[in-house]
CSV table of C-alpha atoms in Angstrom, one decimal:
chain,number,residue,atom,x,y,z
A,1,UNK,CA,14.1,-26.2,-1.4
A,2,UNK,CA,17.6,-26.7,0.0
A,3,UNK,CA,18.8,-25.9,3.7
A,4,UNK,CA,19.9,-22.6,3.0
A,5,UNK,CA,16.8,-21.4,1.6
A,6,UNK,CA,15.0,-22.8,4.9
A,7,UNK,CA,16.4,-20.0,7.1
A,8,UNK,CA,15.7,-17.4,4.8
A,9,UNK,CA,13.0,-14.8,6.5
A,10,UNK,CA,10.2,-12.5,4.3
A,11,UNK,CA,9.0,-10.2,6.3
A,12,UNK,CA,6.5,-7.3,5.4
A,13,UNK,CA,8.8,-5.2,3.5
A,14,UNK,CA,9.8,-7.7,1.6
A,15,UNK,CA,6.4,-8.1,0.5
A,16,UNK,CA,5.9,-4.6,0.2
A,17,UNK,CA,9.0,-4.3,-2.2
A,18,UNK,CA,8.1,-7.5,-4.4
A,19,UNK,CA,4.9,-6.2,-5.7
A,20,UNK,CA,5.8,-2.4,-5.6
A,21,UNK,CA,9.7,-2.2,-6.5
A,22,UNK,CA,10.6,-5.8,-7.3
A,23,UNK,CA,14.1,-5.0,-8.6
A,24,UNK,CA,15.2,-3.8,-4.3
A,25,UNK,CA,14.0,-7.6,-3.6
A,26,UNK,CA,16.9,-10.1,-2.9
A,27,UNK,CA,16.9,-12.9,-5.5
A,28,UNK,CA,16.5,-15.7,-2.3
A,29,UNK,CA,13.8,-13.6,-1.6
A,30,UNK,CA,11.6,-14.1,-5.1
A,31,UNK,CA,12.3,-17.5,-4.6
A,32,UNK,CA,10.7,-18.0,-1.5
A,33,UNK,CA,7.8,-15.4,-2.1
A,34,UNK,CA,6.9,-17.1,-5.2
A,35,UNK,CA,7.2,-20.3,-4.1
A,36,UNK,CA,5.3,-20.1,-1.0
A,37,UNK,CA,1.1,-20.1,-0.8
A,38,UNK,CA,0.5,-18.3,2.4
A,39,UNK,CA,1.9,-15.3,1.1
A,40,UNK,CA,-0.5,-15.0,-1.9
A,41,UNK,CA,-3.3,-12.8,-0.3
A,42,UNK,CA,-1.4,-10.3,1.0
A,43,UNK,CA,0.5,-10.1,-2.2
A,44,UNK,CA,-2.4,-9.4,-3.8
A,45,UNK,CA,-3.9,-7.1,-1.7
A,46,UNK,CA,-0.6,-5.3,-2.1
A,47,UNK,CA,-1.4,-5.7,-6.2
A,48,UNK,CA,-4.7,-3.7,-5.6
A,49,UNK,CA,-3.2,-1.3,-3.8
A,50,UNK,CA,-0.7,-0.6,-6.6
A,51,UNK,CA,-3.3,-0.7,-8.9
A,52,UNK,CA,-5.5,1.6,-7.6
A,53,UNK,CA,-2.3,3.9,-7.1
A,54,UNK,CA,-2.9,7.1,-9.7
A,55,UNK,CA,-0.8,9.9,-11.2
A,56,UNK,CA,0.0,12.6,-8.9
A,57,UNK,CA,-2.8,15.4,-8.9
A,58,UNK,CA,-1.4,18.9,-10.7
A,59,UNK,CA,-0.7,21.7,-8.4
A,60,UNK,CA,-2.6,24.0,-9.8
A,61,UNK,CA,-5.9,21.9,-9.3
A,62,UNK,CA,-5.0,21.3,-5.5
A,63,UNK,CA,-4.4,24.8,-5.0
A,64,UNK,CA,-7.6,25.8,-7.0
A,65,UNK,CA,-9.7,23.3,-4.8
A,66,UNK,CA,-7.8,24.5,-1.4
A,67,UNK,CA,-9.4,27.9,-2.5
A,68,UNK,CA,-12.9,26.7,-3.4
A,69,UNK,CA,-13.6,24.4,-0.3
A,70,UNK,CA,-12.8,25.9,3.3
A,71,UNK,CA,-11.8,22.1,4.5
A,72,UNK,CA,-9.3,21.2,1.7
A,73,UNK,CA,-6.3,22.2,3.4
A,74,UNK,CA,-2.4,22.1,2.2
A,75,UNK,CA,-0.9,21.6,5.3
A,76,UNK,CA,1.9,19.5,5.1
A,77,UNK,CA,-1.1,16.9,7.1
A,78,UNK,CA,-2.1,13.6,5.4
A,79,UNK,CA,-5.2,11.5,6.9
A,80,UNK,CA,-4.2,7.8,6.6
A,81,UNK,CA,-7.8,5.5,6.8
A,82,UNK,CA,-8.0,1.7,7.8
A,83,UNK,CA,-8.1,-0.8,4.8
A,84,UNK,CA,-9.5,-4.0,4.5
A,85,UNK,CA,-7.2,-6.7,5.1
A,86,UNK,CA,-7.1,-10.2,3.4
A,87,UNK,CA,-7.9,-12.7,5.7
A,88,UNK,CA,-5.0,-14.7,7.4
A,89,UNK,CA,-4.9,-18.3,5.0
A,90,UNK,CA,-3.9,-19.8,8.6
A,91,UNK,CA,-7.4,-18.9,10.6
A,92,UNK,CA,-9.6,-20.6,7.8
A,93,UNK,CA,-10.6,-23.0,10.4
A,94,UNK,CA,-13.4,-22.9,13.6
A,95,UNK,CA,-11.9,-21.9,16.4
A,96,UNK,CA,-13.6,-23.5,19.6
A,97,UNK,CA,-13.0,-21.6,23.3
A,98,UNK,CA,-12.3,-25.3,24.7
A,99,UNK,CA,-9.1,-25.5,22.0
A,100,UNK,CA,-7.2,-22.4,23.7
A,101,UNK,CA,-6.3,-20.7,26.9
A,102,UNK,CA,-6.1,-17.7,25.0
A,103,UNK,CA,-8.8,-16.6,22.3
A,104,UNK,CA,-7.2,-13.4,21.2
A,105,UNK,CA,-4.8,-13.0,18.2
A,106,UNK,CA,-1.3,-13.4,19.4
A,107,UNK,CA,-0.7,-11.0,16.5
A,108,UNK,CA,-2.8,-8.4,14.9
A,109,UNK,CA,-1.9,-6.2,12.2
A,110,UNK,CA,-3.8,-3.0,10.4
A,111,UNK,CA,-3.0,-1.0,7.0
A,112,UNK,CA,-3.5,2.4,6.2
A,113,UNK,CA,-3.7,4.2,3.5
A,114,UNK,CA,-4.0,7.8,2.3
A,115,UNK,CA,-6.8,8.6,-0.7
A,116,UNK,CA,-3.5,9.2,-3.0
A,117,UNK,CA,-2.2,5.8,-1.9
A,118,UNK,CA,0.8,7.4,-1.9
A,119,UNK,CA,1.8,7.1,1.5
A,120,UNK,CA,0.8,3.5,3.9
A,121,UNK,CA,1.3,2.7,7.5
A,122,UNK,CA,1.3,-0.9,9.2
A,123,UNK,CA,0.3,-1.3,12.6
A,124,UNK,CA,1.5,-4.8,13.3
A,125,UNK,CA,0.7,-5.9,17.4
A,126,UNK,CA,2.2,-8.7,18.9
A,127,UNK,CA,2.1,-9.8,22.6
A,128,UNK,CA,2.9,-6.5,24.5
A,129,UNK,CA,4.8,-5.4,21.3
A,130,UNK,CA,3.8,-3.2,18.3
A,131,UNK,CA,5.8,-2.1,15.4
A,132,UNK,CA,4.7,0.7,13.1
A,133,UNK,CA,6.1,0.5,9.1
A,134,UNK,CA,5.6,3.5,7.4
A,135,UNK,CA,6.5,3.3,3.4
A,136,UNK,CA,6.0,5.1,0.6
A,137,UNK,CA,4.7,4.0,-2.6
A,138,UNK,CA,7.1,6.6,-4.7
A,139,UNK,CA,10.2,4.8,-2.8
A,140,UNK,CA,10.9,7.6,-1.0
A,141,UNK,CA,12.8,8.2,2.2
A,142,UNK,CA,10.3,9.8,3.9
A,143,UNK,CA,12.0,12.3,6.9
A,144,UNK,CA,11.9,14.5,9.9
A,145,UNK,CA,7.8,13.7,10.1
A,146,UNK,CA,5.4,12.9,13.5
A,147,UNK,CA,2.5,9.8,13.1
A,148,UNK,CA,-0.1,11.1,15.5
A,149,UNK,CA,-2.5,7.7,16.2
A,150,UNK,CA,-6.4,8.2,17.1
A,151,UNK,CA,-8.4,7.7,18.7
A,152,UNK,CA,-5.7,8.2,21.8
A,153,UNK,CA,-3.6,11.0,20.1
A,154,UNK,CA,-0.5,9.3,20.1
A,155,UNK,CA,2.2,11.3,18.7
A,156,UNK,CA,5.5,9.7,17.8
A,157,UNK,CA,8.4,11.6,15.6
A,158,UNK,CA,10.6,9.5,13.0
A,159,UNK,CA,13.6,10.9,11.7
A,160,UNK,CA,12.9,9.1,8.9
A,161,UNK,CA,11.0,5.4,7.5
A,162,UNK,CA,13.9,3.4,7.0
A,163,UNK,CA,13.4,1.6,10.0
A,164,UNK,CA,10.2,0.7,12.1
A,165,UNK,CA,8.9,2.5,15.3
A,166,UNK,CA,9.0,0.0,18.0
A,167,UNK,CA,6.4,0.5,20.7
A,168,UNK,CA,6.5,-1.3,24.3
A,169,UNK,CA,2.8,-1.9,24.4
A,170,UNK,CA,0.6,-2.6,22.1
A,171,UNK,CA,-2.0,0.2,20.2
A,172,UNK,CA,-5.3,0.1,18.8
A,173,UNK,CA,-5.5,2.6,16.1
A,174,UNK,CA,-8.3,3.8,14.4
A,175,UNK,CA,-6.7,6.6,11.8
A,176,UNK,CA,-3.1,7.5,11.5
A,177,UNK,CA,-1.7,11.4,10.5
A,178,UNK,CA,1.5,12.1,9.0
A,179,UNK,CA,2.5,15.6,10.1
A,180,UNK,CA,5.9,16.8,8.4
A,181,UNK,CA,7.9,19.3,10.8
């Protein structure tokens, strides 16, 4: 790989992109996704996703449940749910409390997902820093919408997903909503 490639970065988009709109991802990019291993979980956990991804539901059926269960509601509300992540290639190894001044995760990160899988949120904390990505499996722009975080009812407003929310402390989340205003 020459020195040019080197300084190339992938970050989670990227990753995002390759497996769900490959033809947005910069041709450097491929390159350095497909050539290097440490991505290869996460690209395939990205895979399932995509795979498990189904045709939108008709509206007929989603208003004909709305009016035969009480709790079905078609608020412009979805419920995004933790999902398993892959584990990191890196922490494969023991990790002994004599080898570190610190035994917690410099960075942590968390996915969610609606049931559609049409809409997913990454919680990624690092130090006294979290950044939320919120994306859309339909490519959308998703605007003018509020991501309120639980357990602590965080409420933050985007004016839309194109770039992440930047936090100045980090979160614990536990379920994410998108509300649309």
């Amino acid at each position: 790989m020459d020195n040019e490639n080197k300084n190339i970065c992938v970050d989670e988009e990227d990753l995002f992109n390759y497996i769900f709109f490959p033809e947005k991802v910069q041709k450097e990019i491929k390159l350095k996704i497909e050539v290097n291993n440490s991505f290869v979980e996460i690209l395939e956990f990205y895979k399932q996703i995509k795979a498990q991804s189904t045709d939108p539901i008709d509206e007929t059926v989603i208003k004909m449940i709305s009016s035969k269960i009480p709790a079905y509601s078609l608020l412009n509300v979805i419920r995004l749910y933790p999902l398993h992540e892959p584990k990191d290639s890196k922490q494969k190894f023991n990790r002994y409390a004599a080898d570190s001044k610190e035994l917690t995760p410099k960075m942590t990160t968390k996915t969610f997902v609606d049931n559609d899988k049409e809409y997913m949120i990454k919680v990624l904390n690092y130090g006294e820093m979290t950044k939320v990505f919120v994306f859309s499996t339909k490519d959308e722009v998703v605007k003018n919408f509020e991501i309120i975080i639980e357990p602590h009812n965080l409420k933050y407003h985007f004016d839309d997903n194109s770039e992440p929310l930047k936090i100045d402390k980090p979160i614990e989340a536990e379920k994410i909503e998108i509300r649309f205003t």
